[in-house]
PDB file of C-alpha atoms in Angstrom:
ATOM      1  CA  GLU V   1      11.307 -11.883  -7.908  1.00  0.00           C
ATOM      2  CA  ASP V   2       7.614 -10.957  -7.834  1.00  0.00           C
ATOM      3  CA  GLN V   3       6.604  -8.291 -10.346  1.00  0.00           C
ATOM      4  CA  VAL V   4       3.444  -6.292 -10.939  1.00  0.00           C
ATOM      5  CA  THR V   5       2.829  -4.094 -13.988  1.00  0.00           C
ATOM      6  CA  GLN V   6      -0.200  -1.864 -14.291  1.00  0.00           C
ATOM      7  CA  SER V   7      -1.594  -0.161 -17.373  1.00  0.00           C
ATOM      8  CA  PRO V   8      -2.453   2.395 -18.415  1.00  0.00           C
ATOM      9  CA  GLU V   9      -0.449   4.735 -16.208  1.00  0.00           C
ATOM     10  CA  ALA V  10      -3.226   7.319 -16.397  1.00  0.00           C
ATOM     11  CA  LEU V  11      -6.773   7.240 -17.717  1.00  0.00           C
ATOM     12  CA  ARG V  12      -9.257  10.044 -18.233  1.00  0.00           C
ATOM     13  CA  LEU V  13     -12.902   9.131 -18.749  1.00  0.00           C
ATOM     14  CA  GLN V  14     -16.102  11.026 -19.107  1.00  0.00           C
ATOM     15  CA  GLU V  15     -18.637  10.421 -16.395  1.00  0.00           C
ATOM     16  CA  GLY V  16     -20.579   7.294 -17.336  1.00  0.00           C
ATOM     17  CA  GLU V  17     -17.889   5.988 -19.707  1.00  0.00           C
ATOM     18  CA  SER V  18     -16.977   2.444 -18.694  1.00  0.00           C
ATOM     19  CA  SER V  19     -13.448   1.050 -18.991  1.00  0.00           C
ATOM     20  CA  SER V  20     -10.957  -1.441 -17.551  1.00  0.00           C
ATOM     21  CA  LEU V  21      -7.626  -1.218 -15.773  1.00  0.00           C
ATOM     22  CA  ASN V  22      -5.037  -3.945 -16.240  1.00  0.00           C
ATOM     23  CA  CYS V  23      -2.662  -5.582 -13.776  1.00  0.00           C
ATOM     24  CA  SER V  24      -0.152  -8.135 -15.091  1.00  0.00           C
ATOM     25  CA  TYR V  25       1.830 -10.124 -12.577  1.00  0.00           C
ATOM     26  CA  THR V  26       4.533 -12.725 -12.124  1.00  0.00           C
ATOM     27  CA  VAL V  27       4.817 -14.417  -8.767  1.00  0.00           C
ATOM     28  CA  SER V  28       6.386 -17.633  -7.550  1.00  0.00           C
ATOM     29  CA  GLY V  29       3.094 -18.866  -6.145  1.00  0.00           C
ATOM     30  CA  LEU V  30       0.097 -16.576  -5.899  1.00  0.00           C
ATOM     31  CA  ARG V  31      -1.442 -16.449  -2.482  1.00  0.00           C
ATOM     32  CA  GLY V  32      -3.636 -13.457  -3.286  1.00  0.00           C
ATOM     33  CA  LEU V  33      -4.029 -10.489  -5.622  1.00  0.00           C
ATOM     34  CA  PHE V  34      -5.231  -7.270  -4.061  1.00  0.00           C
ATOM     35  CA  TRP V  35      -6.773  -4.081  -5.400  1.00  0.00           C
ATOM     36  CA  TYR V  36      -6.519  -0.862  -3.432  1.00  0.00           C
ATOM     37  CA  ARG V  37      -7.721   2.675  -4.056  1.00  0.00           C
ATOM     38  CA  GLN V  38      -5.477   5.568  -3.042  1.00  0.00           C
ATOM     39  CA  ASP V  39      -6.590   9.176  -2.836  1.00  0.00           C
ATOM     40  CA  PRO V  40      -3.967  11.965  -2.920  1.00  0.00           C
ATOM     41  CA  GLY V  41      -2.106  12.288   0.373  1.00  0.00           C
ATOM     42  CA  LYS V  42      -3.814   9.237   1.877  1.00  0.00           C
ATOM     43  CA  GLY V  43      -2.958   5.625   2.493  1.00  0.00           C
ATOM     44  CA  PRO V  44      -4.355   2.869   0.258  1.00  0.00           C
ATOM     45  CA  GLU V  45      -7.908   1.724   0.941  1.00  0.00           C
ATOM     46  CA  PHE V  46      -8.631  -1.977   0.500  1.00  0.00           C
ATOM     47  CA  LEU V  47     -11.067  -2.925  -2.277  1.00  0.00           C
ATOM     48  CA  PHE V  48     -10.766  -6.610  -3.218  1.00  0.00           C
ATOM     49  CA  THR V  49      -8.808  -9.806  -2.760  1.00  0.00           C
ATOM     50  CA  LEU V  50      -8.762 -12.467  -5.487  1.00  0.00           C
ATOM     51  CA  TYR V  51      -7.268 -15.887  -4.865  1.00  0.00           C
ATOM     52  CA  SER V  52      -7.699 -18.078  -7.945  1.00  0.00           C
ATOM     53  CA  ALA V  53      -8.129 -17.787 -11.696  1.00  0.00           C
ATOM     54  CA  GLY V  54     -11.724 -17.277 -12.698  1.00  0.00           C
ATOM     55  CA  GLU V  55     -12.663 -15.536  -9.481  1.00  0.00           C
ATOM     56  CA  GLU V  56     -14.638 -12.275  -9.651  1.00  0.00           C
ATOM     57  CA  LYS V  57     -15.529  -9.735  -6.960  1.00  0.00           C
ATOM     58  CA  GLU V  58     -17.864  -6.750  -7.220  1.00  0.00           C
ATOM     59  CA  LYS V  59     -18.419  -3.604  -5.216  1.00  0.00           C
ATOM     60  CA  GLU V  60     -20.716  -0.876  -6.468  1.00  0.00           C
ATOM     61  CA  ARG V  61     -19.372   0.227  -9.882  1.00  0.00           C
ATOM     62  CA  LEU V  62     -16.206  -1.873  -9.623  1.00  0.00           C
ATOM     63  CA  LYS V  63     -15.620  -5.472 -10.615  1.00  0.00           C
ATOM     64  CA  ALA V  64     -12.309  -7.284 -10.335  1.00  0.00           C
ATOM     65  CA  THR V  65     -11.423 -10.415 -12.280  1.00  0.00           C
ATOM     66  CA  LEU V  66      -8.407 -12.718 -12.223  1.00  0.00           C
ATOM     67  CA  THR V  67      -6.597 -14.999 -14.667  1.00  0.00           C
ATOM     68  CA  LYS V  68      -3.316 -16.848 -14.207  1.00  0.00           C
ATOM     69  CA  LYS V  69      -1.352 -13.905 -15.591  1.00  0.00           C
ATOM     70  CA  GLU V  70      -3.405 -10.775 -15.037  1.00  0.00           C
ATOM     71  CA  SER V  71      -6.251  -9.074 -13.286  1.00  0.00           C
ATOM     72  CA  PHE V  72      -8.693  -6.490 -14.548  1.00  0.00           C
ATOM     73  CA  LEU V  73     -10.550  -3.841 -12.624  1.00  0.00           C
ATOM     74  CA  HIS V  74     -13.666  -2.978 -14.583  1.00  0.00           C
ATOM     75  CA  ILE V  75     -15.383   0.274 -13.785  1.00  0.00           C
ATOM     76  CA  THR V  76     -18.954   0.686 -15.001  1.00  0.00           C
ATOM     77  CA  ALA V  77     -20.595   4.077 -15.464  1.00  0.00           C
ATOM     78  CA  PRO V  78     -18.010   5.847 -13.283  1.00  0.00           C
ATOM     79  CA  LYS V  79     -18.698   8.988 -11.318  1.00  0.00           C
ATOM     80  CA  PRO V  80     -16.297  11.839 -10.470  1.00  0.00           C
ATOM     81  CA  GLU V  81     -15.893  10.434  -6.951  1.00  0.00           C
ATOM     82  CA  ASP V  82     -14.286   7.336  -8.469  1.00  0.00           C
ATOM     83  CA  SER V  83     -11.289   9.472  -9.407  1.00  0.00           C
ATOM     84  CA  ALA V  84      -8.248   8.064  -7.585  1.00  0.00           C
ATOM     85  CA  THR V  85      -5.148   5.979  -8.138  1.00  0.00           C
ATOM     86  CA  TYR V  86      -5.905   2.266  -8.251  1.00  0.00           C
ATOM     87  CA  LEU V  87      -3.143  -0.009  -7.028  1.00  0.00           C
ATOM     88  CA  CYS V  88      -2.706  -3.707  -7.658  1.00  0.00           C
ATOM     89  CA  ALA V  89      -0.554  -5.891  -5.395  1.00  0.00           C
ATOM     90  CA  VAL V  90       0.365  -9.564  -5.095  1.00  0.00           C
ATOM     91  CA  GLN V  91       1.153 -11.717  -2.119  1.00  0.00           C
ATOM     92  CA  ALA V  92       3.141 -14.917  -2.513  1.00  0.00           C
ATOM     93  CA  TRP V  93       3.088 -18.230  -0.715  1.00  0.00           C
ATOM     94  CA  ASP V  94       6.501 -17.694   0.836  1.00  0.00           C
ATOM     95  CA  GLY V  95       5.594 -17.447   4.495  1.00  0.00           C
ATOM     96  CA  ASN V  96       5.661 -13.653   4.415  1.00  0.00           C
ATOM     97  CA  GLU V  97       2.562 -11.486   4.351  1.00  0.00           C
ATOM     98  CA  LYS V  98       4.208  -8.635   2.458  1.00  0.00           C
ATOM     99  CA  LEU V  99       2.670  -7.163  -0.689  1.00  0.00           C
ATOM    100  CA  THR V 100       4.440  -6.268  -3.920  1.00  0.00           C
ATOM    101  CA  PHE V 101       2.737  -3.301  -5.572  1.00  0.00           C
ATOM    102  CA  GLY V 102       2.427  -2.038  -9.108  1.00  0.00           C
ATOM    103  CA  THR V 103       2.845   1.651  -9.878  1.00  0.00           C
ATOM    104  CA  GLY V 104      -0.893   2.205 -10.162  1.00  0.00           C
ATOM    105  CA  THR V 105      -3.349   3.686 -12.639  1.00  0.00           C
ATOM    106  CA  ARG V 106      -4.340   7.278 -12.021  1.00  0.00           C
ATOM    107  CA  LEU V 107      -8.017   7.485 -12.950  1.00  0.00           C
ATOM    108  CA  THR V 108      -9.754  10.798 -13.579  1.00  0.00           C
ATOM    109  CA  ILE V 109     -13.491  10.965 -14.203  1.00  0.00           C
ATOM    110  CA  ILE V 110     -14.597  14.165 -15.880  1.00  0.00           C
ATOM    111  CA  PRO V 111     -18.103  15.431 -15.030  1.00  0.00           C
TER     112      PRO V 111
ATOM    113  CA  GLY D   1     -13.010  -2.846  11.690  1.00  0.00           C
ATOM    114  CA  ALA D   2      -9.256  -3.214  11.042  1.00  0.00           C
ATOM    115  CA  VAL D   3      -8.286   0.409  11.491  1.00  0.00           C
ATOM    116  CA  VAL D   4      -4.644   1.457  11.333  1.00  0.00           C
ATOM    117  CA  SER D   5      -3.751   4.899  12.642  1.00  0.00           C
ATOM    118  CA  GLN D   6      -0.555   6.767  11.872  1.00  0.00           C
ATOM    119  CA  HIS D   7       0.874   9.852  13.547  1.00  0.00           C
ATOM    120  CA  PRO D   8       1.883  12.472  12.662  1.00  0.00           C
ATOM    121  CA  SER D   9       0.250  12.975   9.278  1.00  0.00           C
ATOM    122  CA  TRP D  10       2.988  15.383   8.274  1.00  0.00           C
ATOM    123  CA  VAL D  11       6.254  16.601   9.737  1.00  0.00           C
ATOM    124  CA  ILE D  12       8.954  19.045   8.717  1.00  0.00           C
ATOM    125  CA  CYS D  13      12.392  18.687  10.242  1.00  0.00           C
ATOM    126  CA  LYS D  14      15.863  20.098   9.775  1.00  0.00           C
ATOM    127  CA  SER D  15      18.629  18.080   8.193  1.00  0.00           C
ATOM    128  CA  GLY D  16      20.524  16.065  10.808  1.00  0.00           C
ATOM    129  CA  THR D  17      17.657  15.684  13.252  1.00  0.00           C
ATOM    130  CA  SER D  18      15.622  12.540  13.977  1.00  0.00           C
ATOM    131  CA  VAL D  19      11.912  11.997  13.483  1.00  0.00           C
ATOM    132  CA  LYS D  20       9.661   9.329  15.000  1.00  0.00           C
ATOM    133  CA  ILE D  21       6.518   8.062  13.275  1.00  0.00           C
ATOM    134  CA  GLU D  22       3.948   5.986  15.137  1.00  0.00           C
ATOM    135  CA  CYS D  23       1.688   3.293  13.723  1.00  0.00           C
ATOM    136  CA  ARG D  24      -1.138   1.860  15.796  1.00  0.00           C
ATOM    137  CA  SER D  25      -3.668  -0.872  15.163  1.00  0.00           C
ATOM    138  CA  LEU D  26      -6.782   0.498  16.859  1.00  0.00           C
ATOM    139  CA  ASP D  27      -9.171  -2.451  16.952  1.00  0.00           C
ATOM    140  CA  PHE D  28      -6.950  -5.485  16.550  1.00  0.00           C
ATOM    141  CA  GLN D  29      -3.596  -6.849  17.607  1.00  0.00           C
ATOM    142  CA  ALA D  30      -0.809  -7.101  15.084  1.00  0.00           C
ATOM    143  CA  THR D  31       2.282  -9.210  15.629  1.00  0.00           C
ATOM    144  CA  THR D  32       3.564  -7.969  12.288  1.00  0.00           C
ATOM    145  CA  MET D  33       3.428  -4.514  10.752  1.00  0.00           C
ATOM    146  CA  PHE D  34       4.880  -3.346   7.452  1.00  0.00           C
ATOM    147  CA  TRP D  35       6.523  -0.010   6.676  1.00  0.00           C
ATOM    148  CA  TYR D  36       6.372   1.311   3.123  1.00  0.00           C
ATOM    149  CA  ARG D  37       7.785   4.401   1.441  1.00  0.00           C
ATOM    150  CA  GLN D  38       6.229   6.104  -1.542  1.00  0.00           C
ATOM    151  CA  PHE D  39       7.862   8.727  -3.751  1.00  0.00           C
ATOM    152  CA  PRO D  40       5.694  11.021  -5.902  1.00  0.00           C
ATOM    153  CA  LYS D  41       3.906   9.152  -8.675  1.00  0.00           C
ATOM    154  CA  GLN D  42       5.679   5.939  -7.743  1.00  0.00           C
ATOM    155  CA  SER D  43       4.537   2.739  -6.154  1.00  0.00           C
ATOM    156  CA  LEU D  44       4.752   1.712  -2.531  1.00  0.00           C
ATOM    157  CA  MET D  45       8.127   0.179  -1.759  1.00  0.00           C
ATOM    158  CA  LEU D  46       8.422  -2.086   1.244  1.00  0.00           C
ATOM    159  CA  MET D  47      11.114  -0.882   3.631  1.00  0.00           C
ATOM    160  CA  ALA D  48      10.860  -3.315   6.499  1.00  0.00           C
ATOM    161  CA  THR D  49       8.740  -5.825   8.349  1.00  0.00           C
ATOM    162  CA  SER D  50       8.214  -5.006  12.008  1.00  0.00           C
ATOM    163  CA  ASN D  51       7.868  -7.990  14.349  1.00  0.00           C
ATOM    164  CA  GLU D  52       6.493  -7.633  17.859  1.00  0.00           C
ATOM    165  CA  GLY D  53       9.101  -8.489  20.445  1.00  0.00           C
ATOM    166  CA  SER D  54      11.904  -9.118  17.968  1.00  0.00           C
ATOM    167  CA  LYS D  55      14.110  -7.366  15.450  1.00  0.00           C
ATOM    168  CA  ALA D  56      12.683  -5.928  12.269  1.00  0.00           C
ATOM    169  CA  THR D  57      13.489  -7.441   8.899  1.00  0.00           C
ATOM    170  CA  TYR D  58      14.762  -4.890   6.392  1.00  0.00           C
ATOM    171  CA  GLU D  59      14.496  -5.048   2.613  1.00  0.00           C
ATOM    172  CA  GLN D  60      17.626  -4.993   0.545  1.00  0.00           C
ATOM    173  CA  GLY D  61      19.101  -1.523   0.285  1.00  0.00           C
ATOM    174  CA  VAL D  62      17.335  -0.097   3.347  1.00  0.00           C
ATOM    175  CA  GLU D  63      19.741   1.067   6.051  1.00  0.00           C
ATOM    176  CA  LYS D  64      18.662  -0.431   9.360  1.00  0.00           C
ATOM    177  CA  ASP D  65      20.748   2.044  11.369  1.00  0.00           C
ATOM    178  CA  LYS D  66      19.047   4.947   9.654  1.00  0.00           C
ATOM    179  CA  PHE D  67      15.488   3.658   9.824  1.00  0.00           C
ATOM    180  CA  LEU D  68      15.044   2.326  13.343  1.00  0.00           C
ATOM    181  CA  ILE D  69      11.957   0.215  13.938  1.00  0.00           C
ATOM    182  CA  ASN D  70      10.568  -0.699  17.338  1.00  0.00           C
ATOM    183  CA  HIS D  71       7.525  -2.959  17.732  1.00  0.00           C
ATOM    184  CA  ALA D  72       7.185  -2.926  21.506  1.00  0.00           C
ATOM    185  CA  SER D  73       3.546  -3.968  21.788  1.00  0.00           C
ATOM    186  CA  LEU D  74       0.880  -5.769  19.777  1.00  0.00           C
ATOM    187  CA  THR D  75      -0.711  -2.471  18.769  1.00  0.00           C
ATOM    188  CA  LEU D  76       2.216  -0.105  18.244  1.00  0.00           C
ATOM    189  CA  SER D  77       5.170   0.060  15.890  1.00  0.00           C
ATOM    190  CA  THR D  78       7.425   3.081  15.505  1.00  0.00           C
ATOM    191  CA  LEU D  79       9.749   4.148  12.708  1.00  0.00           C
ATOM    192  CA  THR D  80      12.517   6.588  13.584  1.00  0.00           C
ATOM    193  CA  VAL D  81      14.353   8.291  10.765  1.00  0.00           C
ATOM    194  CA  THR D  82      17.739   9.161  12.257  1.00  0.00           C
ATOM    195  CA  SER D  83      19.981  11.962  11.057  1.00  0.00           C
ATOM    196  CA  ALA D  84      17.484  12.845   8.373  1.00  0.00           C
ATOM    197  CA  HIS D  85      18.617  14.269   5.050  1.00  0.00           C
ATOM    198  CA  PRO D  86      16.599  15.923   2.275  1.00  0.00           C
ATOM    199  CA  GLU D  87      16.684  12.707   0.255  1.00  0.00           C
ATOM    200  CA  ASP D  88      14.711  11.031   3.069  1.00  0.00           C
ATOM    201  CA  SER D  89      11.787  13.317   2.281  1.00  0.00           C
ATOM    202  CA  SER D  90       8.964  11.000   1.275  1.00  0.00           C
ATOM    203  CA  PHE D  91       5.568   9.596   2.187  1.00  0.00           C
ATOM    204  CA  TYR D  92       5.856   6.837   4.789  1.00  0.00           C
ATOM    205  CA  ILE D  93       2.943   4.429   5.247  1.00  0.00           C
ATOM    206  CA  CYS D  94       2.458   1.563   7.663  1.00  0.00           C
ATOM    207  CA  SER D  95       0.148  -1.413   7.342  1.00  0.00           C
ATOM    208  CA  ALA D  96      -1.087  -4.368   9.338  1.00  0.00           C
ATOM    209  CA  ALA D  97      -3.681  -7.133   9.241  1.00  0.00           C
ATOM    210  CA  PRO D  98      -5.720  -8.767  12.033  1.00  0.00           C
ATOM    211  CA  ASP D  99      -4.576 -12.208  10.902  1.00  0.00           C
ATOM    212  CA  ARG D 100      -2.788 -13.954   8.040  1.00  0.00           C
ATOM    213  CA  ASN D 101      -6.022 -14.506   6.133  1.00  0.00           C
ATOM    214  CA  SER D 102      -7.086 -10.857   6.181  1.00  0.00           C
ATOM    215  CA  PRO D 103      -5.951  -8.147   3.763  1.00  0.00           C
ATOM    216  CA  LEU D 104      -3.449  -5.554   4.880  1.00  0.00           C
ATOM    217  CA  HIS D 105      -4.941  -2.272   6.018  1.00  0.00           C
ATOM    218  CA  PHE D 106      -2.967   0.915   5.731  1.00  0.00           C
ATOM    219  CA  GLY D 107      -2.563   4.015   7.807  1.00  0.00           C
ATOM    220  CA  ASN D 108      -3.064   7.416   6.217  1.00  0.00           C
ATOM    221  CA  GLY D 109       0.646   7.972   5.875  1.00  0.00           C
ATOM    222  CA  THR D 110       3.155  10.507   7.128  1.00  0.00           C
ATOM    223  CA  ARG D 111       4.549  13.162   4.790  1.00  0.00           C
ATOM    224  CA  LEU D 112       8.145  13.827   5.871  1.00  0.00           C
ATOM    225  CA  THR D 113       9.918  16.907   4.570  1.00  0.00           C
ATOM    226  CA  VAL D 114      13.561  17.410   5.524  1.00  0.00           C
ATOM    227  CA  THR D 115      14.896  20.927   4.987  1.00  0.00           C
TER     228      THR D 115
END
């Protein structure tokens, strides 16, 4: 069974204080690892897809990296508007497009 | 591109009644759509996979007679919660992708409250 574990559960940072969120996963055969951002009361918003170990993707203050066992979402000099829950999900090579999600990291950036 | 729209965004219903939630892909066709449920401070749990023109595939533990899914066209899937009970109160979210090589895009969810 595919499993995704995210840590920490919650993270409070001062504006400008960089940090990283962790996503550990076990999957029968990784087709893709996805990062989403979810604001309260909204659906997840797609951020990145990573396919193979060593791959990196960047978007503004966010950078996602991937190894064979985990992924990191690095946030550099965050701003209050980066406050959200960040979700990690995996998709397996089993003929199904479904995603298995972690429980997320609730990020709060304090001005 | 790849916009998924969900309606309604919130609904309150009495115990024992049925509620229908619509999920539309606005700028692409989707042969497959996914329905998730999310409880407060918990992750998204896949309920079922909706297949255009055929029966939905339900995850283990999800009652197919309670959560009726109809995927009648390439742009519309509906989830009907039948004989709703307070424990069905949750946040329901649908998702779809333009093709198998694209990421899933999600609707903005429907907050269901059963009183």
